[in-house]
Short mmCIF file of C-alpha atoms and ligand atoms in Angstrom, two decimals:
data_model
loop_
_atom_site.label_atom_id
_atom_site.label_comp_id
_atom_site.label_asym_id
_atom_site.label_seq_id
_atom_site.Cartn_x
_atom_site.Cartn_y
_atom_site.Cartn_z
CA MET A 20 0.14 -0.34 0.13
CA ASP A 21 1.51 3.29 -0.86
CA ALA A 22 1.93 6.08 1.95
CA LEU A 23 -0.95 8.37 1.03
CA THR A 24 -3.59 5.51 0.45
CA ALA A 25 -2.49 4.52 4.03
CA LEU A 26 -2.45 8.17 5.41
CA HIS A 27 -6.29 8.79 3.86
CA ASN A 28 -7.53 5.72 4.49
CA ARG A 29 -6.35 4.19 8.05
CA VAL A 30 -9.16 3.51 10.59
CA SER A 31 -8.88 2.11 13.89
CA THR A 32 -9.84 -1.60 14.56
CA GLY A 33 -11.64 -2.31 17.92
CA LEU A 34 -12.40 -6.10 17.19
CA LEU A 35 -9.08 -8.11 17.21
CA THR A 36 -7.89 -11.38 17.18
CA ASP A 37 -5.02 -14.02 16.91
CA PRO A 38 -2.34 -14.04 15.27
CA ALA A 39 -0.62 -11.24 16.52
CA PRO A 40 1.53 -9.42 13.87
CA ASN A 41 4.27 -11.54 12.46
CA GLU A 42 7.84 -10.42 12.83
CA GLN A 43 8.35 -8.59 9.23
CA GLN A 44 4.82 -6.83 10.10
CA ARG A 45 5.98 -5.58 13.65
CA ARG A 46 9.24 -4.51 12.55
CA ASN A 47 7.66 -2.23 10.12
CA ILE A 48 5.18 -1.16 12.25
CA PHE A 49 8.06 -0.54 15.16
CA ARG A 50 9.98 1.24 12.54
CA ALA A 51 7.42 3.92 12.02
CA ALA A 52 7.33 4.85 15.44
CA LEU A 53 11.03 5.57 15.43
CA ARG A 54 10.54 8.09 12.61
CA ALA A 55 7.91 10.15 14.78
CA ALA A 56 8.95 14.13 14.96
CA ASP A 57 11.19 14.50 17.78
CA HIS A 58 12.24 18.25 19.04
CA GLY A 59 15.85 18.08 19.84
CA CYS A 60 16.08 14.50 18.87
CA LEU A 61 15.48 13.34 22.37
CA ARG A 62 13.94 9.99 21.54
CA PRO A 63 11.58 10.55 24.65
CA TRP A 64 9.71 7.45 23.88
CA ARG A 65 10.09 3.87 24.69
CA PHE A 66 7.66 0.90 23.88
CA LEU A 67 6.77 -2.25 26.10
CA LEU A 68 5.18 -5.33 24.51
CA ILE A 69 2.81 -7.05 26.21
CA GLU A 70 1.33 -10.28 24.70
CA GLY A 71 0.59 -13.97 25.45
CA GLU A 72 0.05 -14.48 29.48
CA ALA A 73 1.31 -11.10 30.23
CA ARG A 74 -1.52 -9.94 29.07
CA GLU A 75 -3.32 -11.74 32.22
CA ARG A 76 -0.99 -10.12 34.79
CA LEU A 77 -1.59 -6.91 32.79
CA GLY A 78 -5.36 -7.60 33.46
CA GLU A 79 -4.52 -8.27 37.30
CA ILE A 80 -2.52 -5.04 37.56
CA PHE A 81 -5.56 -2.97 35.75
CA LEU A 82 -7.75 -4.60 38.67
CA ARG A 83 -5.38 -3.57 41.54
CA ALA A 84 -5.18 -0.15 39.87
CA ALA A 85 -8.75 0.39 39.47
CA GLU A 86 -9.88 -0.87 43.10
CA GLY A 87 -6.83 1.26 44.40
CA ALA A 88 -8.45 4.11 42.86
CA GLY A 89 -11.63 3.53 44.88
CA ASP A 90 -13.77 2.48 41.92
CA GLY A 91 -16.31 0.65 44.11
CA MET A 92 -16.72 -2.46 41.36
CA ASP A 93 -19.19 -5.51 41.10
CA GLU A 94 -18.37 -8.83 39.77
CA ALA A 95 -19.16 -7.87 36.20
CA GLN A 96 -16.83 -4.78 36.26
CA ARG A 97 -14.02 -6.74 37.95
CA ALA A 98 -14.34 -9.57 35.11
CA ARG A 99 -14.40 -7.00 32.51
CA THR A 100 -11.25 -5.07 34.03
CA LEU A 101 -9.45 -8.15 34.16
CA ALA A 102 -10.10 -9.10 30.39
CA MET A 103 -9.34 -5.66 29.00
CA PRO A 104 -6.02 -6.67 27.92
CA LEU A 105 -7.31 -9.79 26.01
CA ARG A 106 -8.86 -7.44 23.39
CA ALA A 107 -5.99 -7.87 21.20
CA PRO A 108 -3.17 -10.48 20.83
CA LEU A 109 -0.31 -7.78 21.24
CA ILE A 110 -0.37 -4.65 23.38
CA VAL A 111 2.22 -1.70 22.68
CA VAL A 112 2.53 0.38 25.88
CA ALA A 113 3.52 3.80 24.62
CA VAL A 114 5.80 5.35 27.48
CA THR A 115 7.81 9.02 27.40
CA ARG A 116 10.55 9.49 29.46
CA LEU A 117 10.17 12.97 30.36
CA GLN A 118 13.66 14.74 30.34
CA GLU A 119 14.61 18.15 31.15
CA HIS A 120 15.64 20.36 28.49
CA PRO A 121 15.63 24.27 28.26
CA LYS A 122 14.05 24.26 24.62
CA VAL A 123 12.01 21.21 24.48
CA PRO A 124 8.88 21.24 26.91
CA HIS A 125 7.45 17.93 28.49
CA LEU A 126 4.01 18.63 26.24
CA GLU A 127 6.46 18.28 23.36
CA GLN A 128 7.95 15.17 24.31
CA ARG A 129 4.73 13.76 25.05
CA MET A 130 3.46 15.00 21.38
CA SER A 131 6.49 12.95 19.80
CA THR A 132 5.41 9.75 21.68
CA ALA A 133 1.90 10.76 20.26
CA ALA A 134 3.07 10.90 16.86
CA ALA A 135 4.98 7.54 17.29
CA VAL A 136 1.68 6.20 18.09
CA GLN A 137 0.05 7.72 15.08
CA ALA A 138 2.71 6.20 12.80
CA MET A 139 2.31 3.01 14.40
CA LEU A 140 -1.47 3.24 13.31
CA THR A 141 -0.90 4.11 9.78
CA ALA A 142 1.65 1.69 9.36
CA ALA A 143 -0.56 -1.29 10.83
CA TYR A 144 -3.29 -0.38 8.50
CA ALA A 145 -0.82 -0.37 5.60
CA GLU A 146 0.23 -3.87 6.82
CA GLY A 147 -3.30 -5.12 7.12
CA VAL A 148 -2.78 -5.39 10.99
CA GLY A 149 -5.66 -4.19 13.05
CA ALA A 150 -4.77 -1.62 15.77
CA TYR A 151 -6.72 0.73 18.26
CA TRP A 152 -5.14 3.49 20.34
CA ARG A 153 -6.67 3.40 23.91
CA THR A 154 -6.15 5.41 27.07
CA GLY A 155 -8.33 6.00 29.66
CA ALA A 156 -7.92 6.25 33.43
CA LEU A 157 -5.50 3.41 33.89
CA ALA A 158 -3.08 4.85 31.40
CA TYR A 159 -2.74 7.53 34.19
CA ASN A 160 -2.86 5.39 36.98
CA PRO A 161 0.28 5.51 39.31
CA ILE A 162 -0.31 1.82 40.22
CA VAL A 163 -0.06 0.97 36.75
CA ALA A 164 2.91 2.84 35.92
CA LYS A 165 4.86 1.48 38.85
CA GLU A 166 3.84 -2.22 38.32
CA LEU A 167 4.65 -1.97 34.84
CA GLY A 168 8.35 -0.65 35.88
CA LEU A 169 8.14 2.76 35.22
CA ALA A 170 10.51 5.23 36.56
CA GLU A 171 9.23 8.54 38.03
CA ASN A 172 9.72 10.71 34.85
CA GLU A 173 7.99 7.98 32.78
CA ARG A 174 4.30 8.54 31.59
CA ILE A 175 2.09 5.86 29.75
CA ASP A 176 0.42 7.93 26.61
CA GLY A 177 -1.17 5.05 24.96
CA PHE A 178 -1.87 1.46 24.80
CA LEU A 179 -1.86 0.32 21.44
CA TYR A 180 -3.59 -3.10 20.60
CA CYS A 181 -2.69 -4.60 17.73
CA GLY A 182 -3.87 -7.95 16.34
CA THR A 183 -5.86 -9.44 13.20
CA PRO A 184 -9.04 -7.65 12.14
CA VAL A 185 -12.03 -9.94 12.69
CA LYS A 186 -14.01 -8.03 9.67
CA PRO A 187 -12.40 -5.69 6.98
CA PRO A 188 -11.63 -2.32 7.80
CA ARG A 189 -14.76 0.06 7.66
CA PRO A 190 -14.52 3.01 5.26
CA ALA A 191 -12.50 6.18 6.33
CA PRO A 192 -15.01 8.88 6.86
CA GLN A 193 -13.83 11.50 4.00
CA LEU A 194 -14.14 14.93 5.80
CA ALA A 195 -14.11 17.81 3.48
CA VAL A 196 -10.78 19.48 3.47
CA GLU A 197 -12.42 22.76 3.25
CA GLU A 198 -14.05 22.75 6.55
CA TYR A 199 -10.82 22.42 8.55
CA PHE A 200 -8.16 24.29 6.70
CA PHE A 201 -8.75 28.28 5.90
CA ASN A 202 -6.64 30.80 4.61
CA TRP A 203 -5.78 33.46 7.61
CA ASP A 204 -6.83 36.37 6.57
CA ALA A 205 -3.87 38.79 7.75
CA SER A 206 -5.64 41.99 7.41
C1 FMN B 21 -4.72 9.76 23.05
C2 FMN B 21 -5.73 9.10 22.57
C3 FMN B 21 -6.45 8.14 23.53
C4 FMN B 21 -7.83 7.41 22.90
N1 FMN B 21 -7.98 6.77 23.87
C5 FMN B 21 -9.23 5.67 23.76
C6 FMN B 21 -9.72 5.15 24.54
O1 FMN B 21 -9.51 5.04 25.70
N2 FMN B 21 -10.80 4.28 24.11
C7 FMN B 21 -11.61 4.43 23.13
O2 FMN B 21 -12.52 3.82 22.53
N3 FMN B 21 -10.96 5.23 22.04
C8 FMN B 21 -9.74 6.01 22.61
N4 FMN B 21 -9.15 6.88 21.36
C9 FMN B 21 -10.05 6.93 20.16
C10 FMN B 21 -9.44 5.71 19.28
O3 FMN B 21 -8.20 5.28 19.34
C11 FMN B 21 -10.04 6.15 17.72
O4 FMN B 21 -9.12 7.07 17.27
C12 FMN B 21 -11.28 6.37 17.55
O5 FMN B 21 -12.31 5.59 17.88
C13 FMN B 21 -11.65 7.09 16.05
O6 FMN B 21 -11.50 5.89 15.03
P1 FMN B 21 -10.50 6.03 13.63
O7 FMN B 21 -9.05 6.04 14.36
O8 FMN B 21 -10.77 4.95 13.21
O9 FMN B 21 -10.90 7.47 13.27
C14 FMN B 21 -8.02 7.66 22.04
C15 FMN B 21 -7.45 8.36 20.78
C16 FMN B 21 -6.14 9.19 20.99
C17 FMN B 21 -5.56 10.10 20.32
#
């Protein structure tokens, strides 16, 4: 698939199943992340790959974190939380390593990680791999960060769920360029 076709038509895929992306596909997807725009070339990102049984450990972390946040949960909610990471065979956790830099604020470092995740979404689409960027309260929960081994200066900016689409991708909405792009009137 050529680059513009992927950029214009990429959609997220919520319903994912086995198999996980193969070695060639994941290499292409991960290499796309490493070309994210990056002020100061700080390389402020790192990525944790969670698959197989490790997803069950992640579910347990999610549950401890949700319970620790004081969320009163019934049995069905507990089961849903435990099963969240099982929604795809591979989860890429996108982490920003915040650095102190005179010209690059933390926000820009996190924007670089976001650019990396978007690049992975597009590369996944081009590879026929389904992917879905998720966050939610658990991405920002300190128990999740600690149990995943993040340092004090690290933040989770997304869980990228990857796998085989259950259905063909839906057509991308084709927004009108004219509704979002305007000549600025300098007068
Ligand atoms: C930073 C970020 C976090 C997101 N978190 C969630 C999430 O937790 N749950 C969710 O359903 N969608 C989330 N989304 C939106 C989906 O990833 C997706 O972009 C959206 O459903 C639109 O689908 P599309 O990408 O096919 O246009 C998030 C998007 C971004 C950019």
